[in-house]
Coordinates of C-alpha atoms and ligand atoms in Angstrom, one line a residue:
M1 CA -46.9 -6.7 -39.1
C2 CA -46.2 -3.4 -40.9
G3 CA -48.2 -2.5 -43.9
I4 CA -47.2 -0.7 -47.1
V5 CA -49.3 1.2 -49.6
G6 CA -48.1 3.3 -52.5
Y7 CA -49.9 5.1 -55.3
I8 CA -48.9 6.7 -58.6
G9 CA -51.6 7.7 -61.1
H10 CA -54.0 10.6 -61.9
K11 CA -56.3 10.4 -58.9
K12 CA -55.8 12.1 -55.5
A13 CA -53.4 9.8 -53.7
Q14 CA -54.3 10.7 -50.1
A15 CA -57.7 9.0 -49.9
I16 CA -56.5 5.9 -51.8
L17 CA -53.5 5.5 -49.5
I18 CA -55.5 6.0 -46.3
E19 CA -58.2 3.6 -47.5
G20 CA -55.4 1.1 -48.3
L21 CA -53.9 1.5 -44.8
K22 CA -57.3 0.7 -43.3
R23 CA -57.5 -2.5 -45.4
L24 CA -54.2 -3.5 -43.8
E25 CA -55.2 -2.6 -40.3
Y26 CA -55.9 -6.2 -39.5
R27 CA -52.1 -7.0 -39.7
G28 CA -51.5 -5.1 -36.5
Y29 CA -49.7 -1.8 -36.0
D30 CA -48.9 0.9 -33.5
S31 CA -48.5 4.0 -35.6
A32 CA -49.1 5.2 -39.2
G33 CA -47.9 7.7 -41.7
I34 CA -48.1 9.1 -45.2
A35 CA -45.8 11.0 -47.6
L36 CA -47.4 12.9 -50.5
L37 CA -45.6 14.7 -53.3
E38 CA -46.9 18.2 -53.1
N39 CA -45.8 21.2 -55.3
E40 CA -43.4 22.3 -52.6
G41 CA -41.8 19.0 -52.0
I42 CA -42.7 15.9 -50.0
A43 CA -45.1 16.4 -47.1
V44 CA -44.8 13.7 -44.4
T45 CA -47.5 13.3 -41.7
R46 CA -47.3 10.6 -39.0
A47 CA -49.3 9.7 -36.0
I48 CA -49.1 7.3 -33.1
G49 CA -52.0 4.8 -32.7
R50 CA -54.9 4.3 -35.0
I51 CA -55.2 5.4 -38.6
M52 CA -58.0 7.8 -37.6
N53 CA -55.4 9.7 -35.6
L54 CA -53.4 10.2 -38.8
E55 CA -56.5 11.2 -40.7
A56 CA -57.3 13.7 -38.0
I57 CA -54.1 15.7 -38.5
L58 CA -54.1 15.6 -42.3
P59 CA -55.4 18.9 -44.0
T60 CA -59.2 18.6 -44.1
E61 CA -59.3 20.1 -47.7
G62 CA -57.1 17.1 -48.7
S63 CA -54.1 17.1 -50.9
K64 CA -53.9 17.3 -54.7
A65 CA -50.9 14.9 -54.8
T66 CA -51.2 12.0 -57.2
L67 CA -48.1 10.2 -55.9
G68 CA -47.5 9.0 -52.4
I69 CA -46.6 6.2 -50.0
A70 CA -48.1 5.2 -46.7
H71 CA -47.3 2.8 -43.9
T72 CA -48.6 1.2 -40.7
R73 CA -45.7 0.4 -38.4
W74 CA -45.4 -2.4 -35.9
A75 CA -42.3 -1.4 -33.8
T76 CA -39.1 -3.4 -34.0
H77 CA -36.3 -0.9 -33.7
G78 CA -37.3 2.0 -31.5
A79 CA -40.4 2.6 -29.4
P80 CA -43.8 3.1 -31.0
C81 CA -43.9 7.0 -31.3
E82 CA -44.4 9.6 -33.9
R83 CA -40.7 10.2 -34.5
N84 CA -40.1 6.5 -35.3
A85 CA -43.2 6.1 -37.5
H86 CA -42.7 5.8 -41.3
P87 CA -42.3 7.4 -43.8
H88 CA -38.6 8.3 -43.2
C89 CA -36.7 10.8 -45.3
D90 CA -33.2 11.3 -46.5
Q91 CA -31.2 14.2 -45.0
S92 CA -32.5 16.7 -47.7
G93 CA -36.1 15.7 -47.0
R94 CA -36.6 15.2 -50.8
I95 CA -36.7 11.4 -50.7
A96 CA -39.2 9.5 -48.6
L97 CA -39.3 5.8 -47.8
V98 CA -41.6 3.2 -46.2
H99 CA -40.1 -0.1 -45.2
N100 CA -41.2 -3.5 -43.9
G101 CA -38.6 -5.9 -42.5
I102 CA -35.3 -5.4 -40.6
I103 CA -32.1 -3.9 -41.8
E104 CA -29.7 -6.1 -39.9
N105 CA -26.5 -4.1 -40.5
Y106 CA -28.1 -0.7 -39.7
R107 CA -25.7 0.1 -36.9
T108 CA -22.7 -0.2 -39.2
L109 CA -24.4 1.8 -41.9
K110 CA -25.4 4.4 -39.4
T111 CA -21.9 4.9 -38.2
F112 CA -20.7 5.1 -41.8
L113 CA -23.3 7.8 -42.6
E114 CA -22.6 9.7 -39.3
R115 CA -18.9 10.0 -40.3
Q116 CA -20.2 11.7 -43.5
G117 CA -22.1 14.2 -41.4
I118 CA -25.5 12.7 -41.7
T119 CA -27.7 13.1 -38.7
F120 CA -30.7 11.1 -37.5
V121 CA -33.9 12.0 -35.8
S122 CA -35.4 8.5 -35.1
D123 CA -34.2 5.2 -33.6
T124 CA -35.1 3.2 -36.6
D125 CA -33.2 1.0 -39.0
T126 CA -35.5 2.4 -41.7
E127 CA -34.3 5.9 -41.4
V128 CA -30.7 4.6 -42.0
L129 CA -31.9 3.2 -45.3
A130 CA -33.6 6.4 -46.3
R131 CA -30.5 8.5 -45.5
L132 CA -28.3 6.0 -47.4
I133 CA -30.5 6.2 -50.5
G134 CA -30.2 10.0 -50.2
Q135 CA -26.4 9.7 -50.1
C136 CA -26.5 7.5 -53.2
Y137 CA -28.8 9.9 -55.2
R138 CA -27.4 11.4 -58.3
G139 CA -30.6 12.3 -60.1
N140 CA -31.9 8.8 -60.7
L141 CA -34.0 7.3 -57.9
E142 CA -34.0 3.8 -59.3
Q143 CA -30.2 3.7 -59.4
A144 CA -29.9 5.3 -55.9
V145 CA -32.2 2.6 -54.4
R146 CA -30.3 -0.1 -56.2
D147 CA -26.9 1.2 -55.0
A148 CA -28.1 1.6 -51.4
L149 CA -29.6 -1.9 -51.3
H150 CA -26.3 -3.4 -52.3
D151 CA -24.9 -2.4 -49.0
V152 CA -27.9 -3.6 -47.0
Q153 CA -28.1 -6.9 -45.1
G154 CA -31.5 -8.0 -43.8
T155 CA -35.1 -8.1 -45.1
Y156 CA -37.1 -5.5 -46.8
G157 CA -40.2 -4.5 -48.7
I158 CA -39.8 -0.9 -49.6
A159 CA -41.5 1.9 -51.5
V160 CA -39.6 5.1 -52.3
I161 CA -40.5 8.5 -53.9
S162 CA -38.4 11.6 -54.6
A163 CA -39.5 15.2 -54.9
D164 CA -37.2 15.5 -57.9
E165 CA -38.9 12.7 -59.9
P166 CA -42.6 13.4 -59.7
D167 CA -43.4 10.5 -62.1
C168 CA -41.6 7.7 -60.4
L169 CA -42.2 5.3 -57.6
V170 CA -39.6 2.7 -56.8
A171 CA -40.3 -0.6 -55.0
A172 CA -38.1 -3.5 -54.0
R173 CA -38.3 -6.6 -52.0
K174 CA -36.2 -9.2 -50.2
G175 CA -38.1 -11.2 -47.6
S176 CA -41.1 -8.9 -47.2
P177 CA -43.9 -9.3 -49.7
L178 CA -44.9 -6.6 -52.2
I179 CA -47.7 -6.7 -54.8
I180 CA -48.2 -4.2 -57.6
G181 CA -51.8 -3.6 -58.5
V182 CA -52.1 -2.8 -62.2
G183 CA -54.8 -0.2 -63.0
D184 CA -55.6 2.0 -66.0
G185 CA -52.9 4.7 -66.0
E186 CA -52.3 4.0 -62.3
Y187 CA -50.5 1.6 -60.0
I188 CA -51.1 0.7 -56.4
I189 CA -48.6 -1.2 -54.5
G190 CA -49.4 -3.0 -51.3
S191 CA -47.7 -5.4 -48.8
D192 CA -50.7 -7.6 -49.3
A193 CA -53.6 -7.8 -51.8
A194 CA -56.1 -6.4 -49.4
A195 CA -54.6 -2.9 -50.0
I196 CA -55.2 -3.1 -53.7
V197 CA -58.4 -5.1 -54.4
E198 CA -60.7 -2.1 -54.2
H199 CA -59.0 -0.6 -57.2
T200 CA -57.9 -3.5 -59.4
A201 CA -58.0 -7.3 -59.7
Q202 CA -54.8 -7.4 -61.7
A203 CA -51.5 -7.8 -59.8
V204 CA -47.9 -8.5 -60.2
Y205 CA -46.1 -10.3 -57.3
L206 CA -42.5 -9.1 -56.9
S207 CA -40.1 -11.9 -56.0
D208 CA -37.2 -11.7 -53.6
G209 CA -34.3 -9.7 -55.0
E210 CA -36.5 -7.8 -57.5
M211 CA -37.2 -4.1 -58.0
A212 CA -40.0 -2.3 -59.8
T213 CA -39.9 1.2 -61.2
L214 CA -43.4 2.6 -61.8
T215 CA -44.4 5.6 -63.8
R216 CA -47.9 6.7 -64.8
D217 CA -47.3 5.2 -68.2
G218 CA -46.0 1.8 -67.2
F219 CA -43.6 -0.1 -65.1
R220 CA -40.5 -2.2 -65.5
T221 CA -39.1 -4.9 -63.2
T222 CA -35.5 -5.9 -62.8
T223 CA -33.3 -7.8 -60.4
L224 CA -31.3 -5.7 -57.9
D225 CA -28.5 -6.0 -60.4
A226 CA -30.5 -4.3 -63.1
I227 CA -31.2 -7.4 -65.1
P228 CA -34.7 -7.1 -66.7
V229 CA -37.3 -9.6 -65.4
T230 CA -40.6 -10.2 -67.2
K231 CA -43.4 -10.7 -64.8
D232 CA -46.9 -12.2 -65.4
V233 CA -49.9 -10.2 -64.4
H234 CA -52.2 -12.4 -62.2
A235 CA -55.8 -12.1 -61.3
V236 CA -56.2 -11.4 -57.6
E237 CA -58.2 -14.3 -56.1
F238 CA -60.4 -12.5 -53.6
S239 CA -63.1 -9.9 -53.8
L240 CA -63.8 -6.8 -51.8
E241 CA -66.8 -8.5 -50.2
E242 CA -64.5 -11.1 -48.7
I243 CA -62.5 -8.6 -46.8
E244 CA -65.5 -6.6 -45.6
L245 CA -67.3 -7.2 -42.3
G246 CA -70.8 -7.5 -43.8
E247 CA -73.4 -8.1 -41.0
H248 CA -70.8 -9.2 -38.5
E249 CA -69.4 -7.2 -35.6
H250 CA -65.9 -8.7 -35.9
F251 CA -63.8 -10.4 -38.6
M252 CA -63.2 -13.2 -36.2
A253 CA -67.0 -13.9 -35.9
K254 CA -67.4 -13.6 -39.6
E255 CA -64.6 -16.1 -40.2
I256 CA -65.9 -18.5 -37.5
F257 CA -69.4 -18.5 -39.0
E258 CA -68.0 -18.7 -42.5
Q259 CA -66.5 -22.1 -41.9
P260 CA -69.2 -24.3 -43.4
Q261 CA -68.6 -22.4 -46.6
S262 CA -64.8 -22.1 -46.4
L263 CA -64.6 -25.8 -45.7
A264 CA -66.9 -26.6 -48.6
N265 CA -64.5 -24.5 -50.8
T266 CA -61.5 -26.4 -49.5
L267 CA -63.1 -29.7 -50.2
R268 CA -64.7 -28.8 -53.5
G269 CA -63.6 -30.9 -56.5
R270 CA -61.2 -32.9 -54.4
L271 CA -63.4 -35.7 -53.1
D272 CA -64.5 -38.7 -55.1
V273 CA -66.9 -40.5 -52.8
R274 CA -67.7 -43.4 -55.0
E275 CA -64.1 -44.5 -55.4
G276 CA -62.9 -43.4 -51.9
Q277 CA -60.4 -41.2 -53.8
I278 CA -58.9 -37.8 -53.2
V279 CA -57.9 -35.5 -56.1
L280 CA -55.1 -33.1 -55.2
G281 CA -53.9 -31.6 -58.5
G282 CA -51.3 -29.4 -56.8
I283 CA -49.2 -32.3 -55.6
A284 CA -50.1 -34.9 -58.3
E285 CA -46.7 -34.8 -59.8
H286 CA -45.1 -35.7 -56.4
A287 CA -47.7 -38.4 -55.3
R288 CA -45.2 -41.2 -56.0
T289 CA -42.3 -39.6 -54.1
L290 CA -44.7 -38.8 -51.2
A291 CA -46.0 -42.4 -51.1
R292 CA -42.4 -43.7 -50.9
A293 CA -41.2 -41.1 -48.3
K294 CA -39.7 -42.5 -45.2
R295 CA -40.5 -39.5 -43.0
I296 CA -42.7 -36.4 -43.1
I297 CA -41.8 -33.3 -41.2
F298 CA -44.6 -30.7 -40.8
T299 CA -43.2 -27.3 -40.0
A300 CA -45.1 -24.2 -39.0
Q301 CA -45.8 -21.7 -36.2
G302 CA -48.7 -21.0 -33.9
T303 CA -52.1 -22.3 -35.0
A304 CA -50.6 -23.7 -38.2
W305 CA -48.2 -25.7 -36.0
H306 CA -51.3 -27.1 -34.1
A307 CA -52.7 -28.2 -37.5
G308 CA -49.3 -29.9 -38.1
L309 CA -49.7 -31.8 -34.8
V310 CA -53.1 -33.1 -36.0
G311 CA -51.4 -33.9 -39.4
E312 CA -48.9 -36.1 -37.5
Y313 CA -51.7 -38.2 -36.1
L314 CA -53.5 -38.3 -39.5
F315 CA -50.4 -39.4 -41.5
E316 CA -49.3 -42.0 -39.0
D317 CA -52.8 -43.4 -38.4
I318 CA -54.2 -43.3 -41.9
A319 CA -51.1 -43.3 -44.2
K320 CA -48.9 -45.3 -41.8
L321 CA -46.1 -42.9 -42.5
P322 CA -43.8 -41.7 -39.7
A323 CA -44.5 -38.0 -39.2
E324 CA -43.3 -35.3 -36.8
T325 CA -44.1 -31.6 -36.3
E326 CA -41.5 -29.0 -35.8
Y327 CA -41.6 -25.3 -34.9
A328 CA -40.1 -23.8 -38.0
S329 CA -38.1 -21.4 -35.8
E330 CA -36.3 -24.3 -34.1
F331 CA -36.0 -26.5 -37.2
R332 CA -34.3 -23.8 -39.2
Y333 CA -31.4 -23.3 -36.7
R334 CA -30.8 -26.8 -35.4
N335 CA -29.1 -28.2 -38.5
P336 CA -31.8 -30.8 -39.0
L337 CA -30.9 -34.2 -40.3
I338 CA -32.6 -34.7 -43.7
D339 CA -32.1 -37.7 -46.0
D340 CA -33.5 -38.7 -49.3
G341 CA -36.7 -40.0 -48.0
T342 CA -37.7 -36.9 -46.1
V343 CA -40.6 -34.7 -47.2
I344 CA -41.2 -31.4 -45.5
I345 CA -44.7 -30.0 -45.4
A346 CA -44.9 -26.3 -44.5
I347 CA -48.3 -25.1 -43.2
S348 CA -49.0 -21.4 -43.3
Q349 CA -52.1 -19.3 -43.8
S350 CA -50.3 -16.2 -44.9
G351 CA -47.5 -18.0 -46.8
E352 CA -45.2 -15.2 -45.5
T353 CA -44.2 -16.3 -42.0
A354 CA -40.4 -15.7 -41.9
D355 CA -39.5 -18.7 -39.8
T356 CA -41.6 -21.1 -41.9
L357 CA -40.1 -19.8 -45.1
A358 CA -36.6 -20.2 -43.7
A359 CA -37.4 -23.8 -42.7
V360 CA -38.5 -24.5 -46.2
R361 CA -35.3 -23.1 -47.6
E362 CA -33.2 -25.1 -45.1
A363 CA -35.0 -28.3 -46.0
K364 CA -34.7 -27.7 -49.7
L365 CA -31.1 -26.9 -49.4
K366 CA -30.6 -30.3 -47.8
G367 CA -32.4 -32.1 -50.6
A368 CA -35.9 -32.6 -49.2
L369 CA -39.0 -32.3 -51.3
A370 CA -40.8 -29.3 -49.9
L371 CA -44.6 -29.1 -50.1
G372 CA -46.8 -26.2 -49.0
V373 CA -50.3 -26.1 -47.4
V374 CA -50.9 -22.4 -47.8
N375 CA -53.9 -20.1 -48.1
S376 CA -52.5 -16.9 -49.7
V377 CA -52.2 -17.5 -53.4
G378 CA -48.9 -16.3 -54.8
S379 CA -47.3 -15.9 -51.4
T380 CA -43.6 -16.5 -50.9
I381 CA -44.0 -20.0 -49.3
A382 CA -46.5 -21.0 -52.0
R383 CA -43.9 -20.0 -54.6
E384 CA -40.8 -21.4 -53.0
T385 CA -42.1 -24.9 -52.2
D386 CA -41.8 -27.5 -54.9
A387 CA -45.6 -28.0 -55.0
G388 CA -48.5 -27.5 -52.7
I389 CA -52.2 -27.4 -51.9
Y390 CA -54.0 -24.2 -51.5
L391 CA -56.6 -23.9 -48.7
H392 CA -59.0 -21.8 -50.8
C393 CA -60.8 -20.7 -47.6
G394 CA -60.7 -17.0 -48.7
P395 CA -58.7 -14.2 -47.0
E396 CA -58.5 -14.4 -43.3
I397 CA -58.5 -10.9 -41.8
G398 CA -59.0 -11.6 -38.0
V399 CA -55.7 -11.9 -36.3
A400 CA -56.7 -15.1 -34.6
S401 CA -56.7 -17.8 -37.1
T402 CA -60.0 -19.8 -37.3
K403 CA -61.2 -20.8 -40.7
A404 CA -57.6 -21.3 -42.0
F405 CA -57.1 -23.8 -39.2
T406 CA -60.1 -26.0 -40.1
S407 CA -59.2 -25.8 -43.8
Q408 CA -55.6 -26.8 -42.9
L409 CA -57.1 -29.8 -41.1
A410 CA -59.2 -30.7 -44.1
V411 CA -56.3 -30.5 -46.5
L412 CA -54.1 -32.7 -44.2
A413 CA -56.9 -35.2 -43.9
M414 CA -57.2 -35.4 -47.7
M415 CA -53.5 -35.8 -48.1
A416 CA -53.4 -38.6 -45.5
I417 CA -56.3 -40.4 -47.2
Q418 CA -54.7 -40.0 -50.7
L419 CA -51.4 -41.2 -49.4
G420 CA -53.0 -44.0 -47.4
R421 CA -54.6 -45.4 -50.5
R422 CA -51.2 -45.7 -52.1
R423 CA -49.9 -47.5 -49.1
F424 CA -52.0 -49.5 -46.6
L425 CA -55.5 -47.9 -46.4
S426 CA -58.4 -50.1 -47.6
Q427 CA -60.8 -48.8 -50.1
Q428 CA -63.6 -49.4 -47.6
F429 CA -62.1 -47.2 -44.9
A430 CA -61.1 -44.6 -47.4
E431 CA -64.7 -44.4 -48.7
R432 CA -65.9 -44.0 -45.1
L433 CA -63.6 -41.1 -44.5
V434 CA -64.3 -39.4 -47.8
D435 CA -68.0 -39.7 -47.2
A436 CA -67.6 -38.3 -43.7
L437 CA -65.6 -35.4 -45.1
T438 CA -68.5 -34.4 -47.4
R439 CA -70.7 -34.0 -44.4
I440 CA -68.3 -31.9 -42.4
P441 CA -69.5 -28.4 -43.6
D442 CA -73.1 -29.1 -42.5
Q443 CA -71.9 -30.6 -39.2
V444 CA -69.9 -27.4 -38.6
S445 CA -73.1 -25.4 -39.1
E446 CA -74.8 -27.6 -36.5
V447 CA -72.1 -26.9 -34.0
L448 CA -72.2 -23.2 -34.7
E449 CA -75.9 -23.2 -33.6
Q450 CA -74.7 -23.5 -30.0
S451 CA -73.0 -20.1 -30.1
D452 CA -75.6 -18.4 -27.8
T453 CA -75.4 -21.3 -25.3
I454 CA -71.6 -21.0 -25.4
R455 CA -71.9 -17.3 -24.7
S456 CA -74.1 -17.9 -21.6
V457 CA -71.7 -20.5 -20.3
V458 CA -68.7 -18.2 -20.8
E459 CA -70.5 -15.4 -19.0
T460 CA -70.3 -17.5 -15.8
L461 CA -66.6 -18.2 -16.2
V462 CA -65.2 -15.1 -17.8
D463 CA -63.8 -13.5 -14.7
R464 CA -61.5 -16.5 -14.1
E465 CA -57.9 -15.7 -15.1
N466 CA -56.5 -19.2 -15.5
W467 CA -58.0 -21.9 -17.7
L468 CA -56.9 -25.4 -18.7
F469 CA -57.7 -27.2 -22.0
L470 CA -57.2 -31.0 -22.0
G471 CA -57.6 -33.6 -24.7
R472 CA -56.2 -36.9 -25.8
G473 CA -55.1 -38.3 -29.2
Y474 CA -56.4 -36.3 -32.1
N475 CA -57.9 -33.9 -29.6
Y476 CA -54.7 -33.0 -27.8
P477 CA -53.6 -30.5 -30.5
V478 CA -57.2 -29.2 -30.4
A479 CA -56.8 -28.5 -26.6
M480 CA -53.7 -26.5 -27.4
E481 CA -55.4 -24.5 -30.1
G482 CA -58.3 -23.8 -27.7
A483 CA -55.9 -22.4 -25.2
L484 CA -54.0 -20.3 -27.7
K485 CA -57.3 -18.8 -29.1
L486 CA -58.4 -17.8 -25.6
K487 CA -55.2 -16.3 -24.5
E488 CA -54.4 -14.3 -27.7
I489 CA -57.7 -12.5 -27.8
S490 CA -59.1 -12.3 -24.3
Y491 CA -55.7 -12.1 -22.4
I492 CA -56.9 -14.9 -20.1
H493 CA -54.0 -17.2 -19.2
A494 CA -54.7 -20.6 -20.6
E495 CA -52.7 -23.8 -21.2
G496 CA -53.5 -26.7 -23.4
M497 CA -52.0 -30.1 -23.1
P498 CA -52.6 -33.9 -23.4
A499 CA -55.1 -34.8 -20.6
A500 CA -52.7 -37.3 -19.1
E501 CA -49.9 -34.7 -18.8
M502 CA -52.1 -32.9 -16.2
K503 CA -51.0 -35.3 -13.5
H504 CA -47.4 -34.6 -14.1
G505 CA -47.5 -31.1 -12.7
P506 CA -50.3 -28.8 -13.9
I507 CA -52.8 -30.5 -11.6
A508 CA -51.2 -28.4 -8.8
L509 CA -52.9 -25.4 -10.4
I510 CA -56.4 -26.7 -10.1
N511 CA -58.3 -24.9 -7.3
Q512 CA -61.9 -24.1 -6.5
G513 CA -63.6 -22.7 -9.6
M514 CA -60.8 -23.0 -12.2
P515 CA -62.3 -23.6 -15.6
V516 CA -61.1 -26.8 -17.2
V517 CA -62.2 -27.6 -20.8
F518 CA -62.1 -31.2 -21.8
I519 CA -62.3 -32.2 -25.4
A520 CA -63.9 -35.6 -24.9
P521 CA -65.8 -37.0 -27.9
H522 CA -66.3 -40.7 -28.1
G523 CA -63.2 -42.6 -29.1
P524 CA -60.7 -45.1 -27.9
Q525 CA -59.5 -42.9 -25.0
Y526 CA -62.9 -41.7 -23.9
D527 CA -63.0 -43.6 -20.6
K528 CA -59.5 -42.3 -19.7
V529 CA -60.7 -38.7 -20.3
L530 CA -63.7 -39.4 -18.0
G531 CA -61.2 -40.4 -15.3
N532 CA -59.3 -37.1 -15.8
I533 CA -62.6 -35.2 -15.5
E534 CA -63.2 -36.9 -12.1
E535 CA -59.7 -35.9 -11.0
V536 CA -60.4 -32.2 -11.8
R537 CA -63.9 -32.2 -10.2
S538 CA -62.6 -33.6 -7.0
R539 CA -60.2 -30.7 -6.7
G540 CA -62.9 -28.1 -7.3
G541 CA -62.3 -27.4 -11.0
R542 CA -65.3 -26.4 -13.1
V543 CA -65.6 -28.7 -16.0
L544 CA -66.8 -27.8 -19.4
A545 CA -66.8 -30.7 -21.9
V546 CA -67.0 -30.9 -25.7
A547 CA -68.6 -34.3 -26.3
T548 CA -70.3 -36.4 -28.9
K549 CA -74.0 -35.7 -29.5
G550 CA -76.1 -38.1 -27.5
D551 CA -73.5 -38.7 -24.8
T552 CA -75.5 -38.9 -21.6
E553 CA -72.7 -40.2 -19.4
I554 CA -70.6 -37.1 -19.5
V555 CA -73.5 -35.0 -18.3
R556 CA -73.1 -36.5 -14.9
L557 CA -69.6 -35.2 -14.6
A558 CA -69.3 -32.0 -16.5
E559 CA -71.0 -28.7 -15.4
H560 CA -71.6 -27.8 -19.1
V561 CA -71.5 -30.0 -22.2
L562 CA -71.2 -28.7 -25.7
Y563 CA -72.0 -31.2 -28.4
V564 CA -70.5 -32.2 -31.8
P565 CA -71.9 -34.7 -34.2
D566 CA -70.4 -38.2 -34.3
V567 CA -67.6 -38.5 -36.9
P568 CA -64.7 -40.9 -37.5
E569 CA -62.0 -40.1 -35.0
P570 CA -59.5 -38.6 -37.5
L571 CA -62.0 -36.0 -38.4
Q572 CA -63.1 -35.0 -34.9
P573 CA -60.7 -32.0 -34.7
L574 CA -62.7 -30.3 -37.5
L575 CA -65.7 -30.2 -35.2
T576 CA -64.3 -30.1 -31.7
V577 CA -62.3 -26.9 -32.3
I578 CA -65.4 -24.9 -33.2
P579 CA -66.8 -24.6 -29.7
L580 CA -63.3 -23.6 -28.5
Q581 CA -63.2 -20.8 -31.1
L582 CA -66.6 -19.6 -29.9
I583 CA -65.5 -19.8 -26.2
A584 CA -62.5 -17.5 -27.0
Y585 CA -64.5 -15.2 -29.1
H586 CA -67.3 -14.7 -26.5
A587 CA -64.8 -14.4 -23.7
A588 CA -63.0 -11.6 -25.6
V589 CA -66.2 -9.7 -26.4
L590 CA -67.5 -10.1 -22.8
R591 CA -64.1 -8.7 -21.5
D592 CA -64.3 -5.8 -23.9
C593 CA -61.2 -6.8 -25.8
N594 CA -60.4 -5.7 -29.3
V595 CA -61.1 -9.0 -30.9
D596 CA -59.7 -8.4 -34.4
K597 CA -56.7 -6.4 -33.2
P598 CA -55.4 -8.1 -30.1
R599 CA -52.6 -6.2 -28.3
N600 CA -49.0 -6.9 -29.4
L601 CA -50.1 -9.3 -32.1
A602 CA -49.7 -9.1 -35.9
K603 CA -51.5 -11.1 -38.5
S604 CA -48.5 -12.2 -40.3
V605 CA -45.1 -12.5 -38.7
T606 CA -42.6 -11.6 -41.4
V607 CA -39.6 -11.0 -39.1
E608 CA -38.0 -13.7 -36.9
Ligands
F6R1 C1 -53.0 -17.6 -34.0 C2 -52.3 -17.3 -35.2 C3 -50.8 -17.5 -35.3 C4 -50.5 -18.0 -36.7 C5 -48.9 -18.1 -36.9 C6 -48.6 -18.7 -38.2 O1 -54.3 -17.4 -34.0 O2 -52.9 -16.9 -36.1 O3 -50.4 -18.3 -34.3 O4 -51.1 -19.3 -36.9 O5 -48.4 -16.8 -36.7 O6 -49.1 -17.9 -39.3 P1 -49.2 -18.4 -40.7 O7 -50.2 -19.5 -40.7 O8 -49.6 -17.2 -41.5 O9 -47.8 -18.9 -41.1

């Protein structure tokens, strides 16, 4: 989604802002722009496409400005073009604004402003807000922003500057994250921490309904109603190295190959192998409520929703607790029935997904205990849930989620085991699972060694435009995740589903040469999956199987077999998804697709 960077200090702002925008590129965007406070007033430069297009039209000698704001836009209102790119200005051109989110009542506001003679040059909701701030301006930018926001319905993260107040940057948020990086005599604001880590590891997270007014000497935070708010300064958890490519060609590859380490980080300090116990400090306070819950609802979107589906199996199988998984976007609007015994678990890498956040709010409003399984420390979902467990898998930059997914699975497995021990799970079985979890990082490394083989296999199939991914039980959500990965980065059409579902329609699609990926490790439904493979083969499909190491039977049936080590069934998804991530990655590279910035996609979906 859109990205915001702002700078006030004593250094030249232009380079800092452009660098910050580049750090936010991974979020997805279609145009970029910058506003710098020069001697003559505010200079706005905008360009369609990549940030390098913007750099190309900025004065080569650079600006001396030490105050500025910048933005990457992902079009919502109005086509992606230079005119619609941010920053937008008020009518006088002396106030500039960047904005993430959506102003829902922008039409009404626009009509109101037009009646006062205000004209517009873009199709955006953001320009309406910029013009409105200009109309409210009486020599105090903070007050003008506050007054304007009182009339606004919708979501926003904004940064505003005025040519008449060269020592002032105003920021405000409602629904779109904003972080203030605290430096020495300087402040950098960003819509996520990636924009600020190069300059400072100290940050203040603005909460919804809060504003910050920054000068070179300090900052103050208030509510939108001007009530002072004291904010803690937090240490930003990740380092610059973690958001740089290193030796890898793409962030997605980096993150796929990082999984042995990211999983080790997720599991660290949480496994007690000797006792078969799990230690989850974040939810310790609620362990009793959770153990007595009558129903668990996982809620999430996309890949995180697939993790929720695995969670459903884990909780019912290991903890013997009824569980269901809901798209947050559906849950929030269908007036869900929630009683005392319901616990909602929101799963989100970014912690900012608009629908998942709204689902949490809806469930809390109806009295449910809301827990979060979140990666981004200090994110909105992490703060708004009653308690939660961080993934600790490090920042995920690639748009396609990989390492966050496996860490989500690891956290859900730990939760299920912990909960199981308080319910019906024997110590013996718990010990077996905990012990198996300790070995997962090394086993992931083993699976990753097949990357070159997978690339060769994909080379033979990459021209096919329709793929099917099939699995049963714990591996049905994995099949769905494999299909999502392939379609989102290689633009190959793919569907994932329970293997048995194939016979209820999709089998009609299978023709000569269609790739069908079966996730078929040993387990209770293995023989049934072999039956499904036969059905596909007899219709000319080309079968690729993910199977348990040492399985010689499946070699007879599948054209290619990718192996994973033998693990207890509930932990299989942690390994079986790895070859599917690699299939998608190699397919995208072979098809010359922009792996880290797939078309139309944004890393974090902060609007509905
Ligand atoms: C797919 C992907 C998305 C996200 C979804 C939820 O690779 O990354 O489907 O999983 O947008 O995002 P979070 O986890 O940030 O809530």
